[in-house]
Amino acid sequence: MPERPRTPPPIDRPAAPKGWPGGVSTNDDRRFLEGPRRRVEEFFRACRIFGEFIRGFRALHFVGPCVTVFGSARFSEDHPFYDLARQVGRRIAEAGFTTMTGGGPGIMEAANRGARDAGGHSVGCNIVLPMEQEPNPYLDRFVEFKYFFVRKVMLVKYSHAFVVLPGGYGTLDELFEALTLVQTRKISSFPIILMGCDYWRPMMEFISARMTQVGTISPEDPSLITFTDSPEEALQVIHDAYARGRHEPPPKPSRLLREPDLPQQPHPTFDRAD
């Protein structure tokens, strides 16, 4: 199937902090994390955080159900991990899910590109940083967040699974937060799939052997992670988990509220487990 034209996606971007061109600054974040401030300053910051949640809800409430793919932005198009992520994005789209990523290059671009190859929906959720990355050209919607924790909530809230390819600190951050939420039963029927087995094997050996041996996790906790290099196996795990869940009919956007929508695509349908 020929690729659709590389048209820039609509960008939902947070308001620009005063005195910073383009709206990208970490000064406010630093002040937020450096201890208590004046009450009025903390109040208005809380209002900005609330506003970012509302903006995220409006942008993402009607794009799902999603599967989120994580991984490094540093892999080029000719890298095997890029090709693997593209295959995964294609499979996700063929199954009727929206592919969600951080919206940048590397693994993120590959997964979004794979979704577009299959004619599926493709969404990017970026975090604003001083060294701003441009959205990749394979997105139907691109949303930027200023606060890490708001972005994390959105990724979990609108995802039915995480597929994690090789990445750095940010990828590990998302991985272990999701594991913690599943382990503590804050979320259920939420597959966490590691792909790129050779890359992850030392970490998995540490989790399976050392952490269980010392007793810092329960013996069954390593089973919360699926470890595979097969896109087919990964999607089967997602299928099975989705079929076990109970899903309300997807909400419809309100024209009165001018809520954004994406073109219709088939909703995932699977036989429910008994």
Tab-separated table of C-alpha atoms in Angstrom:
chain	number	residue	atom	x	y	z
A	1	MET	CA	0.000	0.000	0.000
A	2	PRO	CA	1.484	3.404	-0.933
A	3	GLU	CA	2.199	5.728	1.958
A	4	ARG	CA	-0.099	8.672	2.486
A	5	PRO	CA	1.419	12.116	1.890
A	6	ARG	CA	3.600	13.382	4.709
A	7	THR	CA	1.382	16.255	5.807
A	8	PRO	CA	2.183	17.933	9.126
A	9	PRO	CA	-0.180	16.758	11.889
A	10	PRO	CA	-2.238	19.235	13.907
A	11	ILE	CA	-0.231	20.198	16.994
A	12	ASP	CA	-1.892	20.778	20.355
A	13	ARG	CA	0.810	22.762	22.149
A	14	PRO	CA	0.876	24.269	25.662
A	15	ALA	CA	0.930	28.025	26.022
A	16	ALA	CA	4.303	29.739	25.851
A	17	PRO	CA	5.935	30.700	29.158
A	18	LYS	CA	6.642	34.401	29.305
A	19	GLY	CA	9.997	35.379	27.862
A	20	TRP	CA	10.729	32.098	26.088
A	21	PRO	CA	10.356	31.907	22.287
A	22	GLY	CA	8.070	29.137	21.092
A	23	GLY	CA	6.847	28.161	24.540
A	24	VAL	CA	9.523	25.690	25.621
A	25	SER	CA	11.047	26.269	29.029
A	26	THR	CA	11.987	24.227	32.059
A	27	ASN	CA	12.248	27.180	34.456
A	28	ASP	CA	8.673	26.794	35.691
A	29	ASP	CA	9.209	23.049	36.153
A	30	ARG	CA	12.302	23.688	38.242
A	31	ARG	CA	10.463	26.140	40.457
A	32	PHE	CA	7.665	23.621	40.884
A	33	LEU	CA	10.086	20.911	42.042
A	34	GLU	CA	12.342	23.050	44.223
A	35	GLY	CA	10.092	23.207	47.252
A	36	PRO	CA	7.245	25.403	48.507
A	37	ARG	CA	6.541	28.784	46.927
A	38	ARG	CA	4.117	31.583	47.625
A	39	ARG	CA	0.530	30.382	47.942
A	40	VAL	CA	-0.687	32.391	44.980
A	41	GLU	CA	2.099	31.003	42.779
A	42	GLU	CA	1.272	27.432	43.780
A	43	PHE	CA	-2.429	28.058	43.183
A	44	PHE	CA	-1.942	29.340	39.652
A	45	ARG	CA	0.469	26.495	38.884
A	46	ALA	CA	-2.183	24.016	40.044
A	47	CYS	CA	-4.612	25.738	37.675
A	48	ARG	CA	-2.145	25.336	34.800
A	49	ILE	CA	-1.720	21.649	35.624
A	50	PHE	CA	-5.489	21.186	35.726
A	51	GLY	CA	-5.751	22.961	32.386
A	52	GLU	CA	-3.178	20.609	30.889
A	53	PHE	CA	-5.222	17.607	32.046
A	54	ILE	CA	-8.341	19.069	30.411
A	55	ARG	CA	-6.451	19.788	27.193
A	56	GLY	CA	-5.148	16.210	27.165
A	57	PHE	CA	-8.606	14.771	27.775
A	58	ARG	CA	-10.043	16.801	24.889
A	59	ALA	CA	-7.271	15.794	22.505
A	60	LEU	CA	-7.180	12.071	23.314
A	61	HIS	CA	-10.633	11.101	24.548
A	62	PHE	CA	-11.852	9.950	21.134
A	63	VAL	CA	-8.734	8.483	19.508
A	64	GLY	CA	-8.749	5.063	21.151
A	65	PRO	CA	-8.577	2.321	22.004
A	66	CYS	CA	-4.807	2.693	21.840
A	67	VAL	CA	-1.679	0.609	22.188
A	68	THR	CA	1.384	2.664	23.118
A	69	VAL	CA	4.834	1.875	21.727
A	70	PHE	CA	7.935	3.166	23.548
A	71	GLY	CA	11.582	3.199	22.535
A	72	SER	CA	14.591	5.332	21.776
A	73	ALA	CA	14.513	8.299	19.420
A	74	ARG	CA	18.114	7.539	18.405
A	75	PHE	CA	17.636	4.592	16.053
A	76	SER	CA	17.869	5.349	12.340
A	77	GLU	CA	15.666	3.947	9.608
A	78	ASP	CA	18.155	1.211	8.690
A	79	HIS	CA	18.375	-0.217	12.238
A	80	PRO	CA	16.728	-3.620	12.935
A	81	PHE	CA	14.847	-2.169	15.917
A	82	TYR	CA	13.298	0.469	13.636
A	83	ASP	CA	12.065	-2.280	11.328
A	84	LEU	CA	10.693	-4.272	14.283
A	85	ALA	CA	8.810	-1.241	15.600
A	86	ARG	CA	7.359	-0.593	12.150
A	87	GLN	CA	6.094	-4.175	11.984
A	88	VAL	CA	4.532	-3.780	15.422
A	89	GLY	CA	2.784	-0.536	14.453
A	90	ARG	CA	1.383	-2.217	11.365
A	91	ARG	CA	0.043	-5.147	13.393
A	92	ILE	CA	-1.508	-2.823	15.967
A	93	ALA	CA	-3.361	-0.946	13.230
A	94	GLU	CA	-4.496	-4.138	11.516
A	95	ALA	CA	-6.016	-5.243	14.830
A	96	GLY	CA	-8.117	-2.060	14.963
A	97	PHE	CA	-6.170	-0.170	17.634
A	98	THR	CA	-4.749	3.338	17.418
A	99	THR	CA	-0.953	3.417	17.675
A	100	MET	CA	0.262	5.923	20.257
A	101	THR	CA	3.889	7.001	20.740
A	102	GLY	CA	5.893	9.960	21.980
A	103	GLY	CA	5.574	11.361	18.466
A	104	GLY	CA	9.295	11.809	17.808
A	105	PRO	CA	11.872	10.052	15.606
A	106	GLY	CA	13.447	6.602	15.930
A	107	ILE	CA	11.272	3.856	17.412
A	108	MET	CA	8.368	6.283	17.767
A	109	GLU	CA	8.448	7.236	14.103
A	110	ALA	CA	8.746	3.598	13.079
A	111	ALA	CA	5.642	2.529	15.016
A	112	ASN	CA	3.599	5.470	13.710
A	113	ARG	CA	4.848	4.734	10.205
A	114	GLY	CA	3.799	1.101	10.483
A	115	ALA	CA	0.325	2.166	11.577
A	116	ARG	CA	0.066	4.439	8.563
A	117	ASP	CA	1.286	1.618	6.286
A	118	ALA	CA	-1.797	-0.329	7.369
A	119	GLY	CA	-4.173	2.632	7.120
A	120	GLY	CA	-4.591	2.902	10.895
A	121	HIS	CA	-4.686	5.850	13.240
A	122	SER	CA	-1.459	7.251	14.630
A	123	VAL	CA	-1.080	9.615	17.609
A	124	GLY	CA	1.939	11.271	19.249
A	125	CYS	CA	2.151	12.547	22.854
A	126	ASN	CA	5.317	14.574	23.309
A	127	ILE	CA	6.906	16.141	26.387
A	128	VAL	CA	8.167	19.715	26.039
A	129	LEU	CA	11.935	19.906	26.591
A	130	PRO	CA	14.575	22.607	25.932
A	131	MET	CA	15.888	20.605	22.952
A	132	GLU	CA	12.529	20.373	21.246
A	133	GLN	CA	11.906	17.485	18.857
A	134	GLU	CA	9.676	17.945	15.850
A	135	PRO	CA	6.777	15.545	15.305
A	136	ASN	CA	7.423	12.715	12.902
A	137	PRO	CA	5.492	12.880	9.609
A	138	TYR	CA	3.302	9.821	10.247
A	139	LEU	CA	0.860	11.281	12.781
A	140	ASP	CA	-2.847	12.036	12.635
A	141	ARG	CA	-2.660	13.972	15.904
A	142	PHE	CA	0.237	15.377	17.930
A	143	VAL	CA	-0.235	16.589	21.507
A	144	GLU	CA	2.461	18.259	23.597
A	145	PHE	CA	2.576	18.174	27.387
A	146	LYS	CA	4.620	20.356	29.688
A	147	TYR	CA	4.437	18.149	32.780
A	148	PHE	CA	5.783	14.595	32.722
A	149	PHE	CA	3.216	13.282	35.177
A	150	VAL	CA	0.279	14.598	33.132
A	151	ARG	CA	1.630	12.894	30.024
A	152	LYS	CA	2.097	9.622	31.931
A	153	VAL	CA	-1.509	9.663	33.094
A	154	MET	CA	-2.710	10.195	29.530
A	155	LEU	CA	-0.593	7.366	28.136
A	156	VAL	CA	-1.923	4.869	30.684
A	157	LYS	CA	-5.516	6.139	30.637
A	158	TYR	CA	-5.969	5.783	26.892
A	159	SER	CA	-3.823	2.668	26.318
A	160	HIS	CA	-4.768	-0.981	26.549
A	161	ALA	CA	-1.141	-2.194	26.443
A	162	PHE	CA	2.454	-0.965	26.384
A	163	VAL	CA	4.919	-2.353	23.849
A	164	VAL	CA	8.450	-1.413	24.913
A	165	LEU	CA	11.401	-1.565	22.529
A	166	PRO	CA	15.014	-0.686	23.420
A	167	GLY	CA	15.355	2.771	24.896
A	168	GLY	CA	16.976	4.880	27.584
A	169	TYR	CA	15.947	6.441	30.877
A	170	GLY	CA	12.630	7.767	29.598
A	171	THR	CA	11.643	4.365	28.248
A	172	LEU	CA	12.599	2.690	31.527
A	173	ASP	CA	10.629	5.302	33.453
A	174	GLU	CA	7.453	4.502	31.527
A	175	LEU	CA	8.089	0.759	31.748
A	176	PHE	CA	8.534	0.597	35.509
A	177	GLU	CA	5.676	2.975	36.263
A	178	ALA	CA	3.345	0.712	34.288
A	179	LEU	CA	4.743	-2.365	36.045
A	180	THR	CA	4.129	-0.728	39.414
A	181	LEU	CA	0.528	0.105	38.495
A	182	VAL	CA	-0.136	-3.482	37.393
A	183	GLN	CA	1.669	-5.007	40.389
A	184	THR	CA	-0.332	-2.866	42.831
A	185	ARG	CA	-3.566	-3.589	40.910
A	186	LYS	CA	-4.248	0.007	40.047
A	187	ILE	CA	-4.816	-1.240	36.489
A	188	SER	CA	-5.698	-4.713	35.227
A	189	SER	CA	-5.693	-6.627	31.930
A	190	PHE	CA	-2.827	-4.394	30.820
A	191	PRO	CA	-0.092	-6.269	28.926
A	192	ILE	CA	3.471	-4.979	29.168
A	193	ILE	CA	5.507	-6.411	26.304
A	194	LEU	CA	9.275	-6.108	25.925
A	195	MET	CA	10.633	-6.513	22.398
A	196	GLY	CA	14.280	-6.625	21.395
A	197	CYS	CA	15.124	-9.594	23.580
A	198	ASP	CA	18.919	-9.375	23.393
A	199	TYR	CA	18.792	-5.786	24.633
A	200	TRP	CA	16.471	-6.534	27.560
A	201	ARG	CA	17.854	-9.940	28.582
A	202	PRO	CA	20.326	-8.697	31.263
A	203	MET	CA	17.574	-6.650	32.902
A	204	MET	CA	15.136	-9.550	32.786
A	205	GLU	CA	17.718	-11.856	34.323
A	206	PHE	CA	18.244	-9.325	37.114
A	207	ILE	CA	14.491	-9.090	37.730
A	208	SER	CA	13.842	-12.834	37.515
A	209	ALA	CA	16.867	-13.983	39.488
A	210	ARG	CA	18.270	-11.297	41.728
A	211	MET	CA	15.127	-9.394	42.720
A	212	THR	CA	13.087	-12.522	43.401
A	213	GLN	CA	16.022	-14.159	45.201
A	214	VAL	CA	16.468	-11.212	47.548
A	215	GLY	CA	12.715	-10.913	48.010
A	216	THR	CA	12.200	-7.359	46.786
A	217	ILE	CA	9.465	-8.613	44.437
A	218	SER	CA	7.159	-11.622	44.599
A	219	PRO	CA	8.058	-14.792	42.671
A	220	GLU	CA	5.132	-14.251	40.307
A	221	ASP	CA	5.961	-10.618	39.502
A	222	PRO	CA	8.301	-11.331	36.546
A	223	SER	CA	5.306	-12.893	34.778
A	224	LEU	CA	3.790	-9.415	34.493
A	225	ILE	CA	6.164	-8.887	31.551
A	226	THR	CA	5.871	-10.614	28.183
A	227	PHE	CA	9.264	-11.074	26.540
A	228	THR	CA	9.194	-11.633	22.757
A	229	ASP	CA	10.566	-10.566	19.387
A	230	SER	CA	7.458	-11.720	17.518
A	231	PRO	CA	4.914	-9.039	16.523
A	232	GLU	CA	2.354	-11.814	16.083
A	233	GLU	CA	2.881	-13.077	19.640
A	234	ALA	CA	2.760	-9.538	21.017
A	235	LEU	CA	-0.582	-8.854	19.339
A	236	GLN	CA	-1.969	-12.191	20.497
A	237	VAL	CA	-1.186	-11.217	24.094
A	238	ILE	CA	-2.939	-7.881	23.540
A	239	HIS	CA	-5.921	-9.638	21.901
A	240	ASP	CA	-6.303	-12.028	24.828
A	241	ALA	CA	-6.112	-9.270	27.443
A	242	TYR	CA	-8.574	-7.079	25.559
A	243	ALA	CA	-11.012	-9.965	25.196
A	244	ARG	CA	-10.893	-10.615	28.949
A	245	GLY	CA	-11.709	-7.000	29.771
A	246	ARG	CA	-15.026	-5.240	30.010
A	247	HIS	CA	-15.242	-2.268	27.673
A	248	GLU	CA	-17.878	0.436	27.525
A	249	PRO	CA	-18.962	1.660	24.077
A	250	PRO	CA	-16.502	4.292	22.871
A	251	PRO	CA	-17.676	7.852	23.588
A	252	LYS	CA	-18.579	10.145	20.737
A	253	PRO	CA	-17.326	13.726	20.459
A	254	SER	CA	-19.738	16.600	20.981
A	255	ARG	CA	-20.106	19.117	18.175
A	256	LEU	CA	-21.457	21.590	20.708
A	257	LEU	CA	-18.193	21.392	22.682
A	258	ARG	CA	-16.126	21.328	19.475
A	259	GLU	CA	-14.411	18.137	20.565
A	260	PRO	CA	-11.896	16.848	17.995
A	261	ASP	CA	-12.351	13.451	16.393
A	262	LEU	CA	-10.414	11.166	14.070
A	263	PRO	CA	-11.925	9.397	11.042
A	264	GLN	CA	-13.707	6.203	11.954
A	265	GLN	CA	-11.810	2.932	11.963
A	266	PRO	CA	-12.948	-0.556	13.008
A	267	HIS	CA	-13.208	-0.972	16.770
A	268	PRO	CA	-11.325	-4.038	18.073
A	269	THR	CA	-13.683	-6.975	18.467
A	270	PHE	CA	-12.593	-10.269	19.979
A	271	ASP	CA	-14.396	-13.257	21.384
A	272	ARG	CA	-14.597	-12.845	25.143
A	273	ALA	CA	-12.921	-15.372	27.374
A	274	ASP	CA	-15.270	-17.402	29.547
